[in-house]
Structure formats: structure tokens, C-alpha cells
Coordinates of C-alpha atoms in Angstrom, one line a residue:
Chain Y
M1 CA -152.2 -71.6 2.0
F2 CA -149.1 -72.2 4.4
A3 CA -152.1 -72.6 7.3
A4 CA -153.3 -75.4 5.2
F5 CA -150.1 -76.9 4.9
E6 CA -149.6 -76.9 8.6
E7 CA -153.1 -78.5 9.3
Y8 CA -152.6 -81.2 6.9
A9 CA -148.7 -81.8 7.3
V10 CA -149.1 -84.3 9.4
Y11 CA -151.4 -86.6 7.5
I12 CA -148.9 -85.9 4.4
V13 CA -146.4 -87.1 6.8
I14 CA -148.1 -89.9 8.1
A15 CA -149.1 -91.1 4.3
G16 CA -145.3 -91.0 3.1
L17 CA -144.6 -93.6 6.7
V18 CA -147.4 -95.6 5.3
A19 CA -145.9 -96.0 1.8
L20 CA -142.7 -96.6 3.5
I21 CA -144.3 -99.4 5.5
I22 CA -146.0 -101.1 2.5
G23 CA -142.8 -100.6 0.6
W24 CA -140.6 -102.0 3.0
I25 CA -143.2 -105.6 3.5
A26 CA -143.4 -105.4 -0.1
L27 CA -139.4 -106.0 -0.1
I28 CA -139.6 -108.7 2.6
A29 CA -142.3 -110.5 0.6
A30 CA -140.3 -109.6 -2.6
A31 CA -136.7 -111.5 -0.6
F32 CA -138.6 -114.2 0.5
R33 CA -139.8 -115.4 -3.2
V34 CA -136.3 -115.4 -4.3
G35 CA -135.2 -117.4 -1.1
K36 CA -135.2 -118.3 2.0
A37 CA -132.1 -117.1 3.1
W38 CA -133.0 -113.4 1.5
G39 CA -135.7 -113.4 3.2
Y40 CA -134.9 -113.7 6.8
G41 CA -131.7 -111.8 5.7
V42 CA -133.9 -108.5 5.1
L43 CA -135.9 -109.0 7.6
L44 CA -134.1 -109.8 10.6
M45 CA -130.5 -107.3 9.0
P46 CA -132.3 -104.4 7.0
P47 CA -129.1 -103.9 5.9
V48 CA -128.8 -106.8 4.0
A49 CA -131.5 -105.1 1.4
L50 CA -128.4 -103.0 0.0
L51 CA -127.0 -106.3 -1.3
F52 CA -130.6 -108.1 -2.2
I53 CA -131.5 -105.0 -4.3
P54 CA -128.9 -104.5 -6.3
K55 CA -129.0 -108.2 -7.0
H56 CA -132.3 -109.1 -7.7
Y57 CA -133.2 -105.6 -9.1
G58 CA -136.0 -106.8 -11.2
M59 CA -138.3 -107.8 -7.7
A60 CA -137.0 -105.4 -5.4
R61 CA -138.1 -102.1 -7.9
R62 CA -141.5 -101.9 -7.1
P63 CA -141.3 -102.0 -3.7
L64 CA -137.6 -99.8 -4.0
L65 CA -140.4 -97.2 -5.8
F66 CA -143.1 -97.2 -2.2
I67 CA -140.1 -96.5 -0.3
L68 CA -138.5 -93.6 -2.5
W69 CA -142.6 -92.3 -2.8
G70 CA -142.8 -92.8 1.2
L71 CA -139.3 -91.1 1.7
I72 CA -139.9 -87.8 -0.3
I73 CA -143.9 -87.4 0.6
G74 CA -142.7 -87.9 4.5
S75 CA -140.1 -85.3 4.0
L76 CA -142.0 -82.7 2.1
P77 CA -143.9 -81.0 4.9
Y78 CA -139.8 -80.4 6.3
L79 CA -138.3 -79.3 3.3
V80 CA -141.7 -77.1 2.7
S81 CA -141.4 -75.4 6.4
R82 CA -137.6 -75.9 6.2
L83 CA -137.7 -73.2 2.7
G84 CA -140.2 -71.7 4.0
N85 CA -138.5 -68.3 3.5
V86 CA -138.0 -69.0 -0.1
F87 CA -141.3 -68.5 -1.0
I88 CA -141.7 -65.1 -0.8
D89 CA -141.9 -63.0 -3.2
L90 CA -138.7 -60.7 -3.4
G91 CA -139.7 -58.7 -6.4
P92 CA -141.3 -55.5 -6.8
Y93 CA -144.1 -55.0 -3.8
E94 CA -146.9 -53.2 -5.2
R95 CA -150.4 -52.4 -3.6
M96 CA -153.5 -49.7 -4.5
V97 CA -154.1 -48.3 -1.0
E98 CA -157.3 -46.1 -1.2
G99 CA -156.6 -45.7 -5.1
E100 CA -153.2 -44.6 -4.8
L101 CA -150.0 -46.8 -6.0
H102 CA -147.6 -47.5 -3.3
L103 CA -144.7 -49.5 -4.9
T104 CA -142.0 -51.3 -2.7
L105 CA -138.5 -52.1 -4.0
T106 CA -136.9 -52.1 -0.5
G107 CA -134.6 -54.3 0.1
W108 CA -135.6 -56.6 -3.2
D109 CA -133.4 -59.4 -4.8
R110 CA -133.1 -57.8 -8.3
K111 CA -131.3 -54.8 -9.9
D112 CA -133.2 -53.9 -12.6
Y113 CA -134.3 -50.0 -12.0
S114 CA -136.5 -50.0 -15.4
V115 CA -139.9 -51.1 -13.7
L116 CA -140.0 -48.2 -12.5
K117 CA -140.8 -46.4 -15.6
A118 CA -143.7 -48.6 -16.2
R119 CA -145.4 -47.3 -13.2
P120 CA -145.9 -43.5 -13.4
G121 CA -148.7 -43.3 -11.1
T122 CA -146.5 -44.2 -8.3
V123 CA -147.6 -41.9 -5.6
V124 CA -145.8 -43.7 -2.8
L125 CA -142.1 -45.3 -3.4
Q126 CA -140.0 -47.1 -1.0
M127 CA -136.5 -47.9 -2.1
A128 CA -133.9 -47.6 0.8
N129 CA -131.5 -49.8 -0.9
S130 CA -127.6 -49.3 -1.7
D131 CA -127.4 -49.5 -5.4
V132 CA -130.3 -46.2 -6.0
D133 CA -128.0 -43.6 -6.7
D134 CA -128.3 -40.2 -8.6
A135 CA -129.0 -41.9 -12.2
T136 CA -131.5 -43.9 -10.9
L137 CA -134.1 -40.9 -10.3
E138 CA -134.1 -40.2 -13.8
L139 CA -136.1 -42.9 -13.7
I140 CA -138.8 -41.5 -11.6
L141 CA -139.3 -38.2 -13.4
P142 CA -142.5 -39.1 -14.7
M143 CA -144.1 -39.5 -11.4
A144 CA -145.8 -36.3 -11.3
G145 CA -148.0 -37.1 -8.6
L146 CA -145.0 -39.1 -6.4
K147 CA -146.1 -38.1 -2.5
E148 CA -144.1 -40.2 -0.9
L149 CA -140.1 -41.3 -1.5
D150 CA -137.9 -43.4 0.6
L151 CA -133.9 -42.7 -0.2
N152 CA -132.7 -44.0 2.7
D153 CA -129.4 -45.7 2.8
T154 CA -128.9 -44.9 -0.8
A155 CA -125.8 -44.0 -2.7
I156 CA -128.0 -40.3 -3.8
T157 CA -125.9 -37.2 -3.6
D158 CA -126.5 -33.4 -3.8
A159 CA -127.2 -34.2 -7.4
G160 CA -129.9 -36.0 -7.4
L161 CA -131.5 -34.1 -4.6
A162 CA -131.3 -31.2 -7.2
K163 CA -134.0 -33.6 -9.4
L164 CA -135.8 -33.9 -6.6
A165 CA -136.7 -30.3 -6.0
A166 CA -138.9 -31.2 -9.8
F167 CA -141.4 -33.6 -7.5
K168 CA -143.9 -30.1 -6.1
N169 CA -146.2 -32.5 -4.7
L170 CA -143.5 -34.2 -2.0
K171 CA -145.0 -34.8 1.2
V172 CA -142.5 -36.8 2.4
L173 CA -138.8 -37.5 1.9
R174 CA -136.6 -39.9 3.6
L175 CA -132.8 -39.7 3.2
R176 CA -131.1 -41.7 6.2
N177 CA -127.4 -42.3 5.7
T178 CA -127.1 -40.5 2.8
K179 CA -124.4 -38.4 1.1
V180 CA -126.3 -35.0 0.4
T181 CA -125.3 -32.0 2.6
D182 CA -126.4 -28.8 4.4
A183 CA -125.8 -27.0 1.6
A184 CA -127.9 -28.7 -1.2
F185 CA -131.2 -29.7 1.2
Q186 CA -131.4 -25.9 1.7
K187 CA -131.0 -25.0 -1.6
W188 CA -133.6 -27.6 -3.2
M189 CA -135.8 -28.2 -0.3
A190 CA -137.0 -24.4 0.3
S191 CA -139.1 -24.6 -3.2
L192 CA -140.7 -27.8 -2.0
E193 CA -143.9 -26.2 -0.5
H194 CA -145.9 -29.2 0.8
L195 CA -142.8 -31.3 1.8
M196 CA -143.5 -32.2 5.6
E197 CA -141.8 -34.9 6.6
V198 CA -137.8 -35.3 6.8
D199 CA -135.6 -37.9 7.8
V200 CA -131.9 -36.6 7.8
R201 CA -130.3 -38.9 10.5
G202 CA -126.7 -40.0 9.5
T203 CA -126.6 -36.6 7.2
T204 CA -124.4 -34.1 7.2
I205 CA -127.3 -31.7 7.0
A206 CA -127.0 -29.3 10.5
P207 CA -130.1 -29.5 12.8
E208 CA -130.3 -25.3 12.4
T209 CA -131.4 -26.2 8.9
I210 CA -133.6 -28.6 9.8
R211 CA -134.9 -25.9 12.3
Q212 CA -135.6 -23.4 10.3
W213 CA -137.3 -25.8 7.7
R214 CA -139.5 -26.4 10.2
Q215 CA -140.2 -23.0 11.1
A216 CA -140.8 -22.3 7.8
K217 CA -144.4 -23.9 8.0
T218 CA -146.3 -25.4 10.5
G219 CA -146.8 -29.4 11.5
R220 CA -143.4 -30.1 9.8
K221 CA -141.5 -32.8 11.4
A222 CA -138.2 -34.4 11.1
M223 CA -136.5 -37.7 12.2
V224 CA -132.6 -36.6 13.3
D225 CA -129.7 -37.4 14.8
R226 CA -130.1 -37.9 18.8
P227 CA -127.2 -37.1 20.9
P228 CA -124.8 -40.6 20.8
A229 CA -125.8 -42.8 24.1
L230 CA -123.6 -42.5 27.3
P231 CA -122.8 -45.4 29.2
A232 CA -124.8 -46.3 31.5
P233 CA -123.9 -45.7 34.9
S234 CA -122.6 -48.4 37.0
T235 CA -123.7 -47.1 40.3
P236 CA -127.2 -45.7 40.1
G237 CA -127.5 -44.9 43.5
G238 CA -129.4 -41.8 45.2
N239 CA -132.1 -42.4 42.8
S240 CA -135.7 -43.2 44.3
N241 CA -136.3 -44.8 41.5
Q242 CA -134.1 -48.1 42.1
L243 CA -135.6 -51.0 44.3
Q244 CA -134.4 -53.3 46.5
P245 CA -133.7 -56.7 45.2
P246 CA -135.5 -59.6 45.5
G247 CA -135.7 -60.9 48.6
G248 CA -133.2 -57.9 49.9
Chain O
M1 CA -142.2 -38.1 41.9
P2 CA -140.3 -41.8 42.1
F3 CA -140.0 -42.4 38.6
E4 CA -138.8 -40.0 35.9
L5 CA -137.1 -40.7 32.3
I6 CA -133.7 -39.6 31.8
P7 CA -133.2 -38.5 28.2
D8 CA -129.9 -39.0 27.6
A9 CA -129.3 -42.4 29.4
Y10 CA -129.6 -45.6 26.6
G11 CA -130.4 -48.7 28.1
D12 CA -129.9 -47.3 31.2
P13 CA -131.1 -49.8 34.3
R14 CA -133.2 -46.7 35.8
N15 CA -135.6 -45.7 32.6
A16 CA -136.1 -49.9 32.3
I17 CA -137.5 -49.5 35.9
A18 CA -139.2 -46.6 35.1
C19 CA -141.0 -48.4 32.0
A20 CA -141.6 -51.4 33.8
M21 CA -143.5 -49.7 36.2
A22 CA -145.5 -47.8 33.4
C23 CA -146.6 -51.1 32.1
E24 CA -147.5 -52.3 35.7
L25 CA -150.0 -49.6 36.0
A26 CA -151.0 -50.0 31.9
Y27 CA -152.6 -53.1 33.3
L28 CA -155.0 -50.6 35.6
R29 CA -158.1 -50.9 33.7
D30 CA -159.9 -48.1 34.7
G31 CA -158.8 -44.8 32.7
A32 CA -159.1 -42.6 35.9
E33 CA -156.7 -44.9 38.2
G34 CA -154.3 -45.4 36.0
A35 CA -154.6 -41.9 35.4
S36 CA -154.1 -40.9 39.1
A37 CA -151.3 -43.4 39.3
F38 CA -149.3 -41.9 36.8
Q39 CA -149.7 -38.8 38.3
R40 CA -148.8 -40.4 41.5
E41 CA -146.0 -42.6 40.1
F42 CA -144.6 -40.1 37.3
G43 CA -146.2 -36.6 37.5
M44 CA -147.3 -37.2 33.8
E45 CA -150.9 -37.0 32.8
A46 CA -152.1 -40.1 31.3
K47 CA -155.4 -41.1 29.3
L48 CA -156.2 -44.6 28.7
I49 CA -156.9 -45.6 24.9
S50 CA -159.1 -48.8 24.8
V51 CA -159.8 -50.5 21.5
D52 CA -161.9 -53.8 22.0
N53 CA -158.8 -56.1 23.7
T54 CA -155.9 -53.6 23.3
Q55 CA -155.4 -50.9 25.3
V56 CA -152.1 -48.2 25.6
Y57 CA -151.9 -45.6 28.2
V58 CA -150.0 -42.0 26.8
A59 CA -149.0 -40.3 29.0
Q60 CA -147.2 -36.6 29.0
N61 CA -145.1 -33.8 31.0
D62 CA -143.3 -31.3 29.8
Q63 CA -140.6 -33.3 28.9
H64 CA -141.8 -36.7 27.5
V65 CA -144.8 -38.7 26.0
L66 CA -144.6 -42.1 27.1
A67 CA -146.7 -44.5 24.8
A68 CA -147.6 -48.0 27.7
F69 CA -149.0 -51.1 26.4
R70 CA -151.0 -53.7 28.3
G71 CA -150.5 -57.2 27.7
S72 CA -153.5 -59.0 27.0
E73 CA -154.1 -60.7 29.9
S74 CA -154.3 -59.5 33.9
P75 CA -150.7 -60.0 35.3
T76 CA -151.3 -63.2 37.4
S77 CA -153.1 -65.1 34.5
L78 CA -152.1 -66.1 31.3
D79 CA -155.0 -67.5 29.5
G80 CA -155.4 -64.4 27.1
L81 CA -152.0 -65.0 25.8
K82 CA -151.4 -68.6 24.9
D83 CA -154.2 -67.8 21.8
W84 CA -152.0 -65.2 20.6
L85 CA -148.7 -67.3 21.0
L86 CA -149.7 -70.7 20.0
T87 CA -152.7 -70.6 17.3
N88 CA -151.9 -71.1 13.7
A89 CA -154.4 -68.5 12.6
V90 CA -153.0 -65.4 14.0
N91 CA -149.6 -66.8 14.2
L92 CA -148.7 -66.2 10.2
L93 CA -146.1 -64.0 9.1
I94 CA -147.8 -61.4 7.1
V95 CA -147.6 -57.7 5.9
P96 CA -151.1 -56.8 5.9
E97 CA -153.1 -54.6 3.3
G98 CA -154.0 -51.0 3.4
R99 CA -151.6 -48.1 4.8
I100 CA -150.7 -50.2 7.1
G101 CA -149.0 -52.9 5.1
T102 CA -147.0 -49.5 3.5
D103 CA -145.7 -49.0 6.7
F104 CA -143.9 -52.2 7.7
I105 CA -143.4 -53.1 3.9
A106 CA -140.6 -50.4 4.2
A107 CA -138.9 -53.1 6.1
G108 CA -138.1 -54.9 2.8
V109 CA -140.0 -56.6 0.4
G110 CA -139.0 -59.8 3.0
A111 CA -140.1 -58.5 5.6
R112 CA -143.1 -60.5 7.6
F113 CA -145.1 -59.7 11.0
H114 CA -147.1 -61.4 13.1
K115 CA -150.7 -61.5 12.0
G116 CA -152.3 -61.0 15.4
F117 CA -150.1 -58.4 16.7
M118 CA -150.7 -56.1 13.3
A119 CA -154.4 -56.2 13.8
A120 CA -154.1 -55.3 17.2
L121 CA -151.6 -52.4 16.2
A122 CA -154.1 -51.3 13.6
D123 CA -157.4 -51.9 16.1
V124 CA -155.7 -49.0 18.2
W125 CA -153.8 -46.8 15.8
D126 CA -155.9 -44.4 15.1
P127 CA -157.1 -43.2 18.2
L128 CA -153.6 -43.9 19.5
I129 CA -151.6 -41.3 16.7
A130 CA -154.5 -38.6 17.3
V131 CA -153.1 -37.9 21.1
V132 CA -149.2 -38.7 20.3
E133 CA -149.1 -36.7 17.3
P134 CA -150.0 -33.6 18.8
A135 CA -148.5 -34.9 22.1
V136 CA -144.9 -34.8 20.6
A137 CA -145.6 -31.7 18.2
S138 CA -146.3 -29.7 21.2
G139 CA -142.6 -28.2 22.1
D140 CA -140.7 -31.2 20.6
R141 CA -140.7 -34.0 23.6
L142 CA -139.4 -37.2 23.7
L143 CA -141.5 -39.9 22.8
W144 CA -140.9 -43.5 24.4
V145 CA -142.8 -46.4 24.1
T146 CA -142.9 -49.2 26.2
G147 CA -145.1 -52.6 27.2
H148 CA -144.7 -55.9 28.8
S149 CA -145.6 -59.8 27.4
L150 CA -147.8 -58.9 24.3
G151 CA -147.8 -55.5 25.1
G152 CA -144.1 -55.5 24.0
A153 CA -145.1 -57.1 21.2
L154 CA -147.3 -54.3 20.3
A155 CA -144.7 -51.9 21.5
Q156 CA -142.1 -52.8 19.2
L157 CA -144.5 -52.6 16.0
A158 CA -146.1 -49.2 17.0
A159 CA -142.8 -47.4 17.4
W160 CA -141.5 -48.9 13.7
R161 CA -144.6 -46.7 12.8
F162 CA -144.5 -44.1 15.1
N163 CA -140.9 -43.2 13.2
R164 CA -142.5 -43.9 9.8
K165 CA -145.1 -41.4 10.9
A166 CA -141.5 -39.2 11.7
L167 CA -142.8 -38.9 15.2
Q168 CA -138.9 -39.8 16.1
V169 CA -139.0 -42.6 18.6
H170 CA -136.8 -41.6 21.5
Q171 CA -136.4 -45.5 23.3
V172 CA -138.2 -48.4 23.2
Y173 CA -138.2 -50.7 26.2
T174 CA -140.0 -54.2 26.1
F175 CA -140.4 -56.7 29.1
G176 CA -140.8 -60.6 28.1
A177 CA -142.0 -59.9 24.6
P178 CA -143.0 -62.4 22.1
M179 CA -140.9 -61.8 18.8
V180 CA -143.1 -59.8 16.3
G181 CA -141.3 -60.4 12.5
N182 CA -139.2 -63.0 10.6
K183 CA -135.1 -62.4 9.7
A184 CA -135.9 -59.4 7.1
A185 CA -138.1 -57.3 9.1
N186 CA -135.6 -57.3 12.5
D187 CA -132.3 -57.1 10.6
A188 CA -134.3 -53.5 9.7
F189 CA -135.7 -52.7 13.1
D190 CA -132.1 -53.2 13.9
K191 CA -131.0 -50.8 11.6
E192 CA -133.4 -48.3 12.5
F193 CA -133.4 -48.6 16.0
A194 CA -129.2 -48.9 17.3
G195 CA -128.5 -48.0 20.4
H196 CA -132.5 -47.2 21.0
I197 CA -134.7 -50.9 21.9
F198 CA -133.6 -52.4 24.8
R199 CA -135.2 -55.5 25.3
Y200 CA -135.4 -57.2 28.5
V201 CA -136.2 -60.9 29.0
H202 CA -135.8 -63.3 32.1
L203 CA -134.0 -66.1 30.8
A204 CA -136.3 -68.5 32.8
D205 CA -139.2 -66.9 30.9
L206 CA -140.7 -68.5 27.9
V207 CA -142.8 -66.2 26.1
P208 CA -140.2 -64.1 24.5
R209 CA -139.0 -67.9 22.6
L210 CA -142.6 -67.9 21.0
P211 CA -144.4 -67.6 19.0
T212 CA -143.6 -71.1 16.8
I213 CA -146.0 -73.5 15.0
S214 CA -143.2 -76.0 14.5
L215 CA -140.5 -76.1 17.1
I216 CA -138.6 -77.8 14.1
A217 CA -138.0 -74.4 11.8
N218 CA -139.5 -71.9 13.4
E219 CA -138.8 -68.2 11.0
Y220 CA -139.8 -65.9 13.8
R221 CA -136.3 -64.0 15.4
H222 CA -136.1 -61.4 18.1
C223 CA -134.5 -57.9 17.2
Q224 CA -131.4 -56.2 19.3
K225 CA -130.8 -55.3 21.6
E226 CA -131.6 -58.5 24.8
M227 CA -131.2 -57.7 28.4
G228 CA -131.2 -60.8 30.2
V229 CA -132.0 -61.1 33.5
G230 CA -133.1 -64.1 36.2
E231 CA -131.5 -67.2 35.4
G232 CA -133.1 -70.4 34.0
D233 CA -132.7 -71.7 30.6
A234 CA -136.2 -71.1 28.6
Q235 CA -134.4 -72.7 25.6
A236 CA -133.5 -75.7 27.1
C237 CA -137.2 -76.4 28.2
L238 CA -138.0 -75.8 25.0
S239 CA -135.7 -78.1 23.2
G240 CA -136.6 -80.4 25.8
L241 CA -140.5 -80.4 24.5
A242 CA -139.0 -80.1 21.0
G243 CA -137.7 -84.1 22.0
K244 CA -141.4 -85.2 22.2
M245 CA -142.3 -84.7 18.7
V246 CA -143.2 -86.8 16.3
Q247 CA -144.3 -85.1 13.0
G248 CA -142.7 -81.6 14.2
I249 CA -145.8 -80.0 14.0
L250 CA -147.2 -78.8 17.3
S251 CA -150.3 -80.6 18.0
A252 CA -152.8 -80.0 20.5
S253 CA -151.4 -81.5 23.4
L254 CA -147.9 -80.2 22.7
I255 CA -149.6 -76.9 23.0
D256 CA -150.6 -77.9 26.3
D257 CA -147.5 -78.6 27.3
I258 CA -145.6 -75.7 26.1
W259 CA -148.5 -73.7 28.1
S260 CA -148.1 -75.6 31.5
A261 CA -144.3 -75.2 31.3
M262 CA -145.5 -71.5 30.6
Q263 CA -147.4 -71.1 33.8
S264 CA -144.9 -73.2 36.4
R265 CA -142.7 -70.7 35.0
L266 CA -145.7 -67.6 35.9
S267 CA -143.4 -65.8 37.8
A268 CA -140.5 -65.1 35.6
H269 CA -143.0 -63.6 32.9
D270 CA -144.8 -61.7 35.8
I271 CA -143.7 -57.6 35.4
V272 CA -143.6 -57.2 39.1
N273 CA -140.9 -59.4 38.7
Y274 CA -138.9 -58.2 35.8
R275 CA -139.2 -54.4 37.6
K276 CA -137.4 -56.0 40.4
L277 CA -135.1 -57.7 38.6
I278 CA -133.5 -54.9 36.8
K279 CA -130.5 -54.2 38.2

């Protein structure tokens, strides 16, 4: 829709300009009809129109309407392109993918998570929002077929993790930057046999726990904290890959 | 081996130079020639994955897996890139349908991505992950992603999707890459890759200022972190061109103007030049 809009925007702007010009000429003509002095005034010194319009509103009304319509139509493309983001729907994003319901609430503009209750058939659920907490997880308990759950950056705790132990089909679980603890991960995640991928960056879950979890089943993958960035050395001299500066 | 990757050095010029070299090698169209070049320069075993117009080398050794995306153009001509950056039809910000859509909408329901880049990534994804996944899994090797120009855009998008598949990307280096998504998309990238993406931009290079449909209101944004090299002011050049606009919409003649400005700065966009300017 926006591609077509961009394509035709130029014609819309031109239409607006045409209406503006017609209105302006009509206004000058109206001014001449009232009197030569008004006519020359508006023609040669456009600001005079600001005096003419209120004084002879009956004569100026129709030209004025043309001018206003011209301004509105002509500026429409600018408004739409400026407000383009406003037209992106920030509600729940749901799609059927290969027969499975994928639901995304990450970054939405709503607060009421009861929409989850109406979608027990969800297979992939992404709701990486800071207002998702342990209580929110009550709403997803009917989702028996849930395979992927994104809880990155949420307020869930160990109590929430305990609830997730019920999702026996869970394959992917994202817990980045949450308060879940090492002990809770060990206690509750061991029972999820199908769990293959976890994101535990920014948590206190121990690397050793993740290592053991991965060893328990071939093919398991984990996103873990990497060592913090080291400051870049100021003189990387002695490295064979250091090239000469250009012209040097 | 002249080039090597240093795991614990983030945003390090040595890694940037090595990645720029890998981007240069990624332009080799002949897979066998590329493989021997990666062996010679990096001591890595490399395989070319090529689908339609999208090419990526996956190189690996005991410690690292490196995916290097090729741009759409040869290093000395840019014609292939023009359509990518200035054509309305591929310039749209979208969320694709299907599994790739789920992986990217994870950035947030307001996130939108470049239609053309998304299609190119979708083309190459299956064969790419079929090589990368076992390579990373065997021995927990570090995954590096790099690309120049269009390849830089694909590198950034691929890095996001690798992370969504729990194939943790270690570091990303892009050179002269155009923008790939809107603000919501790039906010999510910043959160996901803080301290792990390094976007090299030659200050005179116009490509990183693109794509754009209208120079008045561009919804495209860049993610962090920008690493400036060289001299010049690409923004001033674009602003100058914006002054020529009557309606705010890119007309055919304005597209040509942007493109000739781009080509007069070809050297600023060249990957070899990028590599030489990194200090």
C-alpha cells in the first residue's frame, strides 16, 4: 500500500498545488470585483488578502475553501510519510506457520495479557516484555502444545520457572536478563526432556549447570555470557596482519 | 598465516582487518579459488554457498567459524547495488511471512526490515545453516559474521537469526553496510548484540546513508556501534541533494544524481580501501 502511495504521492501534491493556485486566482478575481484597490492590493501584496478575507468574507469564502483544500491535499503525502510508523499495528502479531500458531507480543503497546487465554493452541510464544511476570504465566498454562517460549527481559522468577516445568513439549526457552536462579534451573529444567535450546545470558545460572544440561542430551544449545569485552590495545604492533596505512 | 581472529578482543582493529580481508575474499566467484585463498590467508577450510545472487563463504578451523557475505556488486562496480538501495519495490520495510518472520518479529511487533535484504537472506538460509550449525556445534567454536556493502546488511540480519537459533554469534564486523530496518528493529539489535557488532563506515561513503525512499522522512536506522574511518561528509552530500527535491519523493533523476555522487566516491566504498584505513 505504501509503495503505491509513494508512487502517486507526487500527483497528490500536484493536485493540491493546482487547487491552491485556482483558489488564489479566484481570490484575486473576487478582490477585483469588490474594487480595483482591493484587487491590486491582493495581487501585488498577498498579505493584503488577510485583510480582504475577513472584511469581505462572503466574496472570499469559496476561493478560501479551494486554498484550504489545496493545502490539506498537498501536505497529505508529507504527513503520511512522517507518521508512517503510526500505521504499524502494535497489537498482538499472530501468524500460522506450517500449521502452527506463532504469537508475538514483544514490544506491543498493550498491558492486558488476557489475550493469551484465548489462544490455547499457540506453539511459538514470544513475549519479551518487562511487565511479564510469574502471574502472566498462569495465562499460558492451557497452551499444552507450546514448543518455543521467549521470556527474555521479563520479570519472571523461580516461581515462574516452576510453572514452566509443566510444558513437556517445550523445545526452546529464552530467559535472558531474568532473575531465575541456578538452583531453580537445575530443579525444574531437568524434567523437560525435549528442551534443546536455552538463552541464559544475564542470569546467575552457572556455566557448569549449563554444561551439564547440554551434556545430558546431544544437540542441546545454549546462549551464555561471553567474557566481558577487553579494551582494544592501542599499539597492535608486531602483528603480521597490521597493514601499512594508505600511501605509507 | 597472515590473518587471524582474536577471541577476547572486541571491536579490535586486528579482528576488523581480518574480517575485511575475509570480505575481500568473499568476492571470489570461484569456490575452489576462494577456498584456497581462505586456506592461505587464514588457515581455514572454506566452503562457498551460493544461491541466486547471494553468496557467502563459511570458513572454519579448530577455534572459529567465520561467515563472510559478498556484496551484490563486484568490488569495482556498483551497478548491482543501485536497485537494492533506491528502488521502492525492494526498499519497503516489512516482516516476511513464514518461520523467518517469526524469528525477526521477535525483535518486537513494531520492528520492520528491508524487503530485499530479507528475501536474499531467506534464499541462502537453509544451505547456510546446514553448514554453520554442525560447524559451531562440533567443539563449541566461536561464530563470527562479516560482510561488505549489501553483504554487511546480510551479515547483520544473519547474525540476528543465528542468535534466534541459539547459534551464538561471537562478533559481527560490517563494512560500508546500508541500513536494514526501522528504529524498533535496531533498538532490538542494540539490546541483543551490545558490544558485539562493529559497523565500519567510511565517512565519505554514501551507501551507509541508504536506503531511502524519501530524503525528507527516512524510517531506516542504523544499530550500534559505528566505527568511523577515512574523511569526508556523506550526510552533507545527501542533504545537498535533498535541496534539489521538489516533492520530497525520490524522482528518477534524483536517483541518478545520488548514484553519480555515490560513484564519484567509489573508492570510499571499496572494501580494499576500508581494510587499509582501519587502524
